[in-house]
Amino acid sequence: MAAQHALAKQQQQQQQQQQHLQQQQQLQFAQISDPQNIPLPSQQARVGPAPRPRQRPRQSQGPDIVARLNQICTNADPTKRYRNLNKIGQGASGGVFTAYEVGTNRCVAIKQMNLDQQPKKDLIINEILVMKEAKHKNIVNFMDSFLVRGDLWVVMEYMEGGSLTDVVTFNIMSEQQIAAVCKETLHGLQHLHSKGVIHRDIKSDNILLSLEGNIKLTDFGFCAQINESHTKRTTMVGTPYWMAPEVVTRKEYGRKVDIWSLGIMAIEMIEGEPPYLNESPLRALWLIATNGTPAIKEEHQLSPVFKDFLYFALKVDPEKRASAHDLLKHPFIQTADQLSTLAPLVRAARQARAEERRKKAAS
């Protein structure tokens, strides 16, 4: 009887401990995000930096930003340097155009942003400075920037193959093709990380391809600089579905957040979308915080070497997660196809997207 009573008491204590742990997890998650800051699934937007206490200095605005941009930008008229502007896209921050450089006839991409309409102007300056510094074969090449009557023009090389998102949406990729994309992305990340820069928004939308299958990282607005005096970050920044657990739970984090996002991007290349995409962003954040490493739907179909690569990229503990340097040595990367094998996928995606636009216009 006494033994039964002791066992019942022990079980009760265990239940209480479990409930306490769940309450702690719920409390911790309740603190990580304000539903008002979480975009709707249809927006596919990024979660911006968390609200800051009022006593901290506010983000520099207006004249400060213009003065800083005048120091960075070229003092010239871009319409005399670039001709035949053709709008190819509209993002949250402004329009994207193709144009031709006068003299060389080289095709470029130009992002035009109205500064008055930008809520986070510091991110724009951050993006220009990172691109200027980060010259590498796997990073979209920054060419020039201009300030024209309140509009900022950022000129970059044009990657006419479009984003990896189109490739994964309209194609089934082989493991060897996935390895090729991971390899090139890791080279770009290794270069950024060696300069103390964390990208913080690695996903298929931010990987661009040329028609030949070359791969480059883009969109450096959310990059963070870490150095000896500031080795970790805590701001909740990125796109919910690709966020590392340590970002979601507001722990200090470093370069390894980009490796987690690369692992999620690899799942995109397998399944066509990241885990939890059918969930609301807030629910996805909760699942990342509580589930840790996501399940892969048809994992049994993956080769052991690919599963091992994902295992090291998607470790919940960043201390145990591989670095870009580690993953570049992984046997899975050695299986990578030539980049030219991606070219047919790029063409197929472009054709499918064009057909989609035609149908939409006709209806």
Coordinates of C-alpha atoms in Angstrom, one line a residue:
M1 CA 0.0 0.0 0.0
A2 CA 2.8 2.4 1.0
A3 CA 4.6 1.5 -2.2
Q4 CA 1.5 2.3 -4.3
H5 CA 1.1 5.6 -2.5
A6 CA 4.8 6.5 -3.2
L7 CA 4.4 5.5 -6.9
A8 CA 1.3 7.6 -7.2
K9 CA 3.0 10.6 -5.5
Q10 CA 6.0 10.2 -7.9
Q11 CA 3.7 10.2 -10.9
Q12 CA 1.9 13.2 -9.6
Q13 CA 5.2 15.1 -9.2
Q14 CA 6.3 14.1 -12.7
Q15 CA 3.0 15.4 -14.1
Q16 CA 3.4 18.7 -12.3
Q17 CA 7.0 19.0 -13.6
Q18 CA 5.8 18.3 -17.1
Q19 CA 2.9 20.9 -16.8
H20 CA 5.4 23.4 -15.4
L21 CA 7.7 22.8 -18.4
Q22 CA 4.9 23.2 -20.9
Q23 CA 3.8 26.4 -19.2
Q24 CA 7.4 27.7 -19.4
Q25 CA 7.5 26.8 -23.1
Q26 CA 4.2 28.5 -23.7
L27 CA 5.3 31.6 -21.8
Q28 CA 8.6 31.7 -23.7
F29 CA 6.8 31.4 -27.0
A30 CA 4.2 34.0 -26.0
Q31 CA 7.0 36.5 -25.6
I32 CA 8.6 35.8 -29.0
S33 CA 6.1 37.5 -31.3
D34 CA 3.2 39.8 -31.4
P35 CA 0.5 38.5 -33.8
Q36 CA 0.2 42.0 -35.2
N37 CA 3.8 41.8 -36.5
I38 CA 3.2 38.5 -38.2
P39 CA 2.2 38.7 -41.9
L40 CA -0.6 36.7 -43.4
P41 CA 0.4 33.6 -45.3
S42 CA -0.6 35.2 -48.6
Q43 CA 1.8 38.1 -48.0
Q44 CA 4.8 35.8 -47.6
A45 CA 6.5 38.8 -46.0
R46 CA 9.4 38.9 -43.6
V47 CA 9.0 39.6 -39.9
G48 CA 10.7 42.8 -39.2
P49 CA 12.9 43.7 -36.2
A50 CA 11.2 43.4 -32.8
P51 CA 9.8 46.6 -31.2
R52 CA 12.4 48.3 -29.1
P53 CA 12.0 50.0 -25.7
R54 CA 11.3 53.7 -26.1
Q55 CA 14.3 54.9 -24.2
R56 CA 16.6 53.6 -26.9
P57 CA 17.6 55.9 -29.7
R58 CA 15.1 55.5 -32.6
Q59 CA 16.1 54.6 -36.1
S60 CA 17.6 57.5 -37.9
Q61 CA 15.0 59.2 -40.2
G62 CA 14.7 61.8 -42.9
P63 CA 17.7 64.1 -43.3
D64 CA 20.0 61.7 -41.5
I65 CA 19.3 59.0 -44.0
V66 CA 19.5 61.3 -47.0
A67 CA 22.9 62.6 -45.8
R68 CA 24.2 59.1 -45.3
L69 CA 22.9 58.0 -48.8
N70 CA 24.5 61.1 -50.4
Q71 CA 27.9 59.9 -49.0
I72 CA 27.3 56.4 -50.4
C73 CA 25.6 57.1 -53.8
T74 CA 27.1 58.3 -57.0
N75 CA 26.4 62.0 -57.7
A76 CA 25.1 61.6 -61.3
D77 CA 22.0 61.2 -63.4
P78 CA 21.3 57.5 -63.9
T79 CA 19.0 58.1 -66.8
K80 CA 22.1 59.2 -68.8
R81 CA 23.9 55.9 -67.9
Y82 CA 21.0 53.4 -68.3
R83 CA 18.4 53.2 -71.1
N84 CA 15.4 51.2 -72.0
L85 CA 14.0 50.7 -68.5
N86 CA 11.5 47.8 -68.4
K87 CA 9.6 46.9 -65.2
I88 CA 9.9 43.2 -64.4
G89 CA 8.6 43.1 -60.8
Q90 CA 7.1 45.0 -57.9
G91 CA 8.3 44.3 -54.4
A92 CA 7.3 45.7 -51.0
S93 CA 10.1 48.2 -51.2
G94 CA 9.7 49.3 -54.8
G95 CA 9.8 48.4 -58.5
V96 CA 12.5 46.3 -60.2
F97 CA 13.5 47.1 -63.8
T98 CA 15.9 45.8 -66.4
A99 CA 17.9 48.3 -68.3
Y100 CA 21.0 48.6 -70.6
E101 CA 24.2 50.3 -69.6
V102 CA 25.0 53.0 -72.1
G103 CA 28.3 52.2 -73.8
T104 CA 28.7 48.6 -72.9
N105 CA 25.0 47.6 -73.7
R106 CA 25.2 45.3 -70.7
C107 CA 21.8 44.3 -69.2
V108 CA 21.4 45.3 -65.5
A109 CA 18.8 45.1 -62.8
I110 CA 17.7 48.3 -61.2
K111 CA 15.8 48.5 -57.9
Q112 CA 14.0 51.8 -57.5
M113 CA 12.7 52.8 -54.0
N114 CA 10.8 55.9 -52.9
L115 CA 12.4 56.8 -49.6
D116 CA 9.3 58.3 -48.2
Q117 CA 7.5 55.0 -48.5
Q118 CA 10.2 52.9 -46.7
P119 CA 9.4 52.2 -43.1
K120 CA 12.9 50.8 -42.3
K121 CA 15.3 53.1 -44.2
D122 CA 18.4 51.8 -42.2
L123 CA 17.9 48.4 -43.8
I124 CA 18.4 49.9 -47.3
I125 CA 21.7 51.5 -46.3
N126 CA 22.7 48.2 -44.7
E127 CA 21.9 46.3 -47.9
I128 CA 24.0 48.7 -50.1
L129 CA 27.0 48.6 -47.7
V130 CA 27.0 44.8 -47.5
M131 CA 26.7 44.4 -51.3
K132 CA 29.5 46.9 -51.9
E133 CA 31.8 45.0 -49.5
A134 CA 30.8 41.4 -50.4
K135 CA 32.3 40.8 -53.9
H136 CA 32.2 37.1 -54.7
K137 CA 31.1 34.8 -57.5
N138 CA 28.1 33.6 -55.5
I139 CA 26.9 37.0 -54.5
V140 CA 24.9 39.3 -56.8
N141 CA 27.3 41.9 -57.9
F142 CA 26.5 45.5 -56.8
M143 CA 27.3 48.0 -59.6
D144 CA 26.1 51.5 -58.5
S145 CA 23.6 53.5 -56.6
F146 CA 22.0 56.9 -57.2
L147 CA 19.7 59.3 -55.3
V148 CA 17.2 61.0 -57.7
R149 CA 14.6 63.4 -56.2
G150 CA 13.8 61.1 -53.2
D151 CA 14.1 57.9 -55.2
L152 CA 17.0 55.5 -54.5
W153 CA 18.3 53.6 -57.5
V154 CA 20.3 50.5 -56.8
V155 CA 22.0 48.9 -59.9
M156 CA 23.0 45.3 -59.8
E157 CA 23.9 42.6 -62.3
Y158 CA 20.8 41.0 -63.9
M159 CA 20.2 37.3 -63.2
E160 CA 17.7 36.5 -66.0
G161 CA 17.1 32.9 -64.8
G162 CA 15.0 34.3 -61.9
S163 CA 14.8 32.9 -58.4
L164 CA 15.2 29.3 -57.1
T165 CA 11.5 29.5 -56.0
D166 CA 10.4 29.2 -59.6
V167 CA 12.7 26.3 -60.2
V168 CA 11.4 24.3 -57.2
T169 CA 7.8 25.2 -58.0
F170 CA 7.8 23.9 -61.5
N171 CA 10.5 21.1 -61.4
I172 CA 11.5 18.0 -59.6
M173 CA 15.1 18.3 -58.7
S174 CA 17.6 15.4 -58.4
E175 CA 19.7 15.1 -55.3
Q176 CA 22.8 15.9 -57.4
Q177 CA 21.1 19.2 -58.6
I178 CA 20.2 20.0 -55.0
A179 CA 23.8 19.4 -54.0
A180 CA 24.9 21.8 -56.7
V181 CA 22.7 24.6 -55.4
C182 CA 23.7 23.9 -51.8
K183 CA 27.4 24.0 -52.7
E184 CA 27.2 27.4 -54.4
T185 CA 25.0 28.8 -51.7
L186 CA 27.5 27.6 -49.0
H187 CA 30.4 29.2 -50.9
G188 CA 28.5 32.5 -50.8
L189 CA 27.6 32.0 -47.1
Q190 CA 31.2 31.1 -46.2
H191 CA 32.4 34.3 -47.8
L192 CA 29.8 36.4 -45.9
H193 CA 30.5 34.6 -42.6
S194 CA 34.3 35.1 -43.0
K195 CA 33.5 38.9 -43.1
G196 CA 31.4 38.6 -39.9
V197 CA 28.1 39.0 -41.9
I198 CA 25.0 36.9 -41.2
H199 CA 22.5 36.9 -44.0
R200 CA 19.4 36.1 -41.9
D201 CA 17.0 35.6 -44.8
I202 CA 18.3 32.5 -46.7
K203 CA 15.4 31.0 -48.7
S204 CA 14.7 30.1 -52.4
D205 CA 13.4 33.6 -53.1
N206 CA 16.8 35.0 -52.4
I207 CA 18.8 32.6 -54.5
L208 CA 19.0 33.8 -58.2
L209 CA 20.1 31.9 -61.2
S210 CA 21.5 32.8 -64.6
L211 CA 20.3 31.0 -67.8
E212 CA 23.4 28.9 -67.6
G213 CA 22.6 27.7 -64.1
N214 CA 25.0 29.9 -62.1
I215 CA 23.8 30.7 -58.6
K216 CA 24.1 33.9 -56.5
L217 CA 22.7 35.1 -53.1
T218 CA 20.7 38.3 -53.1
D219 CA 18.7 40.5 -50.7
F220 CA 21.0 41.7 -48.0
G221 CA 18.6 44.1 -46.2
F222 CA 18.4 41.9 -43.1
C223 CA 22.1 41.2 -42.8
A224 CA 23.8 41.6 -39.4
Q225 CA 27.4 42.4 -38.7
I226 CA 29.1 40.5 -35.9
N227 CA 32.5 41.3 -34.6
E228 CA 34.7 40.7 -31.5
S229 CA 32.7 43.1 -29.3
H230 CA 29.3 42.0 -30.7
T231 CA 29.5 38.3 -31.4
K232 CA 25.8 37.4 -31.1
R233 CA 22.4 38.8 -32.2
T234 CA 19.0 38.5 -30.6
T235 CA 16.6 40.4 -33.0
M236 CA 13.8 38.3 -34.4
V237 CA 14.4 38.8 -38.2
G238 CA 13.9 36.7 -41.2
T239 CA 11.0 34.8 -42.9
P240 CA 9.0 32.7 -40.4
Y241 CA 9.1 29.3 -42.2
W242 CA 12.9 29.4 -42.7
M243 CA 13.8 30.8 -39.2
A244 CA 16.1 28.8 -37.0
P245 CA 14.8 27.8 -33.5
E246 CA 17.2 30.1 -31.7
V247 CA 15.9 33.1 -33.6
V248 CA 12.2 32.1 -32.9
T249 CA 12.8 31.6 -29.2
R250 CA 14.8 34.9 -28.9
K251 CA 18.0 33.3 -27.8
E252 CA 21.4 34.8 -28.8
Y253 CA 22.4 33.6 -32.2
G254 CA 25.2 33.8 -34.7
R255 CA 26.2 32.5 -38.2
K256 CA 24.6 29.1 -37.8
V257 CA 21.1 30.6 -38.4
D258 CA 22.0 30.7 -42.1
I259 CA 22.8 27.0 -42.0
W260 CA 19.4 26.1 -40.6
S261 CA 17.8 28.2 -43.3
L262 CA 19.9 26.4 -45.9
G263 CA 18.6 23.1 -44.6
I264 CA 15.0 24.3 -44.8
M265 CA 15.8 25.5 -48.4
A266 CA 17.1 22.0 -49.2
I267 CA 13.7 20.6 -48.0
E268 CA 12.1 23.2 -50.4
M269 CA 14.1 21.6 -53.2
I270 CA 12.8 18.2 -52.2
E271 CA 9.2 19.0 -51.6
G272 CA 8.6 22.2 -53.5
E273 CA 7.9 24.3 -50.3
P274 CA 9.3 24.7 -46.8
P275 CA 7.7 22.8 -43.8
Y276 CA 4.5 24.3 -42.3
L277 CA 3.8 26.5 -45.3
N278 CA 0.1 25.6 -45.1
E279 CA 0.1 26.9 -41.5
S280 CA -0.2 30.6 -40.6
P281 CA 3.2 32.3 -39.9
L282 CA 2.4 32.5 -36.1
R283 CA 1.6 28.8 -36.0
A284 CA 4.7 28.0 -38.0
L285 CA 6.8 29.8 -35.5
W286 CA 5.2 27.9 -32.7
L287 CA 5.9 24.6 -34.5
I288 CA 9.6 25.5 -35.1
A289 CA 10.0 26.4 -31.4
T290 CA 8.4 23.2 -30.2
N291 CA 9.1 20.5 -32.8
G292 CA 12.7 21.4 -33.6
T293 CA 14.0 19.6 -36.6
P294 CA 11.1 19.2 -39.1
A295 CA 10.0 15.9 -40.5
I296 CA 10.5 15.2 -44.2
K297 CA 7.5 13.7 -45.9
E298 CA 9.2 11.1 -48.0
E299 CA 12.5 10.8 -46.1
H300 CA 12.9 7.1 -46.9
Q301 CA 13.4 8.1 -50.6
L302 CA 16.5 10.1 -49.8
S303 CA 20.0 8.7 -50.0
P304 CA 21.8 8.1 -46.7
V305 CA 24.4 10.8 -47.6
F306 CA 21.7 13.4 -48.2
K307 CA 19.9 12.5 -44.9
D308 CA 23.2 12.9 -43.1
F309 CA 23.8 16.4 -44.7
L310 CA 20.3 17.5 -43.5
Y311 CA 20.9 16.0 -40.1
F312 CA 23.9 18.3 -39.5
A313 CA 22.3 21.4 -41.1
L314 CA 19.1 21.1 -39.1
K315 CA 20.5 20.4 -35.6
V316 CA 18.4 22.4 -33.1
D317 CA 21.5 23.1 -31.0
P318 CA 23.5 25.6 -33.0
E319 CA 26.7 24.4 -31.2
K320 CA 26.2 21.0 -32.8
R321 CA 25.0 22.4 -36.1
A322 CA 27.6 22.3 -38.9
S323 CA 29.2 25.5 -40.2
A324 CA 29.4 26.5 -43.9
H325 CA 33.0 25.3 -43.9
D326 CA 32.0 21.9 -42.4
L327 CA 29.2 21.3 -44.9
L328 CA 31.3 22.2 -47.9
K329 CA 33.5 19.2 -46.9
H330 CA 30.4 16.9 -46.5
P331 CA 30.3 13.9 -48.9
F332 CA 26.9 15.0 -50.1
I333 CA 28.4 18.2 -51.7
Q334 CA 30.9 15.9 -53.5
T335 CA 27.9 14.4 -55.4
A336 CA 27.0 17.8 -56.9
D337 CA 26.2 18.0 -60.6
Q338 CA 27.7 20.5 -63.0
L339 CA 25.8 23.8 -62.8
S340 CA 24.9 23.5 -66.5
T341 CA 22.5 20.7 -65.5
L342 CA 20.4 23.4 -63.8
A343 CA 19.9 25.3 -67.1
P344 CA 17.0 23.1 -68.4
L345 CA 15.2 23.6 -65.0
V346 CA 15.6 27.4 -65.3
R347 CA 14.2 27.3 -68.9
A348 CA 11.3 25.1 -67.9
A349 CA 10.5 27.3 -65.0
R350 CA 10.6 30.4 -67.1
Q351 CA 8.3 28.8 -69.7
A352 CA 5.8 27.6 -67.0
R353 CA 5.8 31.1 -65.4
A354 CA 5.2 32.8 -68.7
E355 CA 2.3 30.4 -69.5
E356 CA 0.8 31.1 -66.1
R357 CA 1.0 34.8 -66.8
R358 CA -0.7 34.3 -70.3
K359 CA -3.5 32.4 -68.7
K360 CA -4.0 35.0 -66.0
A361 CA -4.1 37.8 -68.6
A362 CA -6.6 35.9 -70.8
S363 CA -9.0 35.2 -67.9

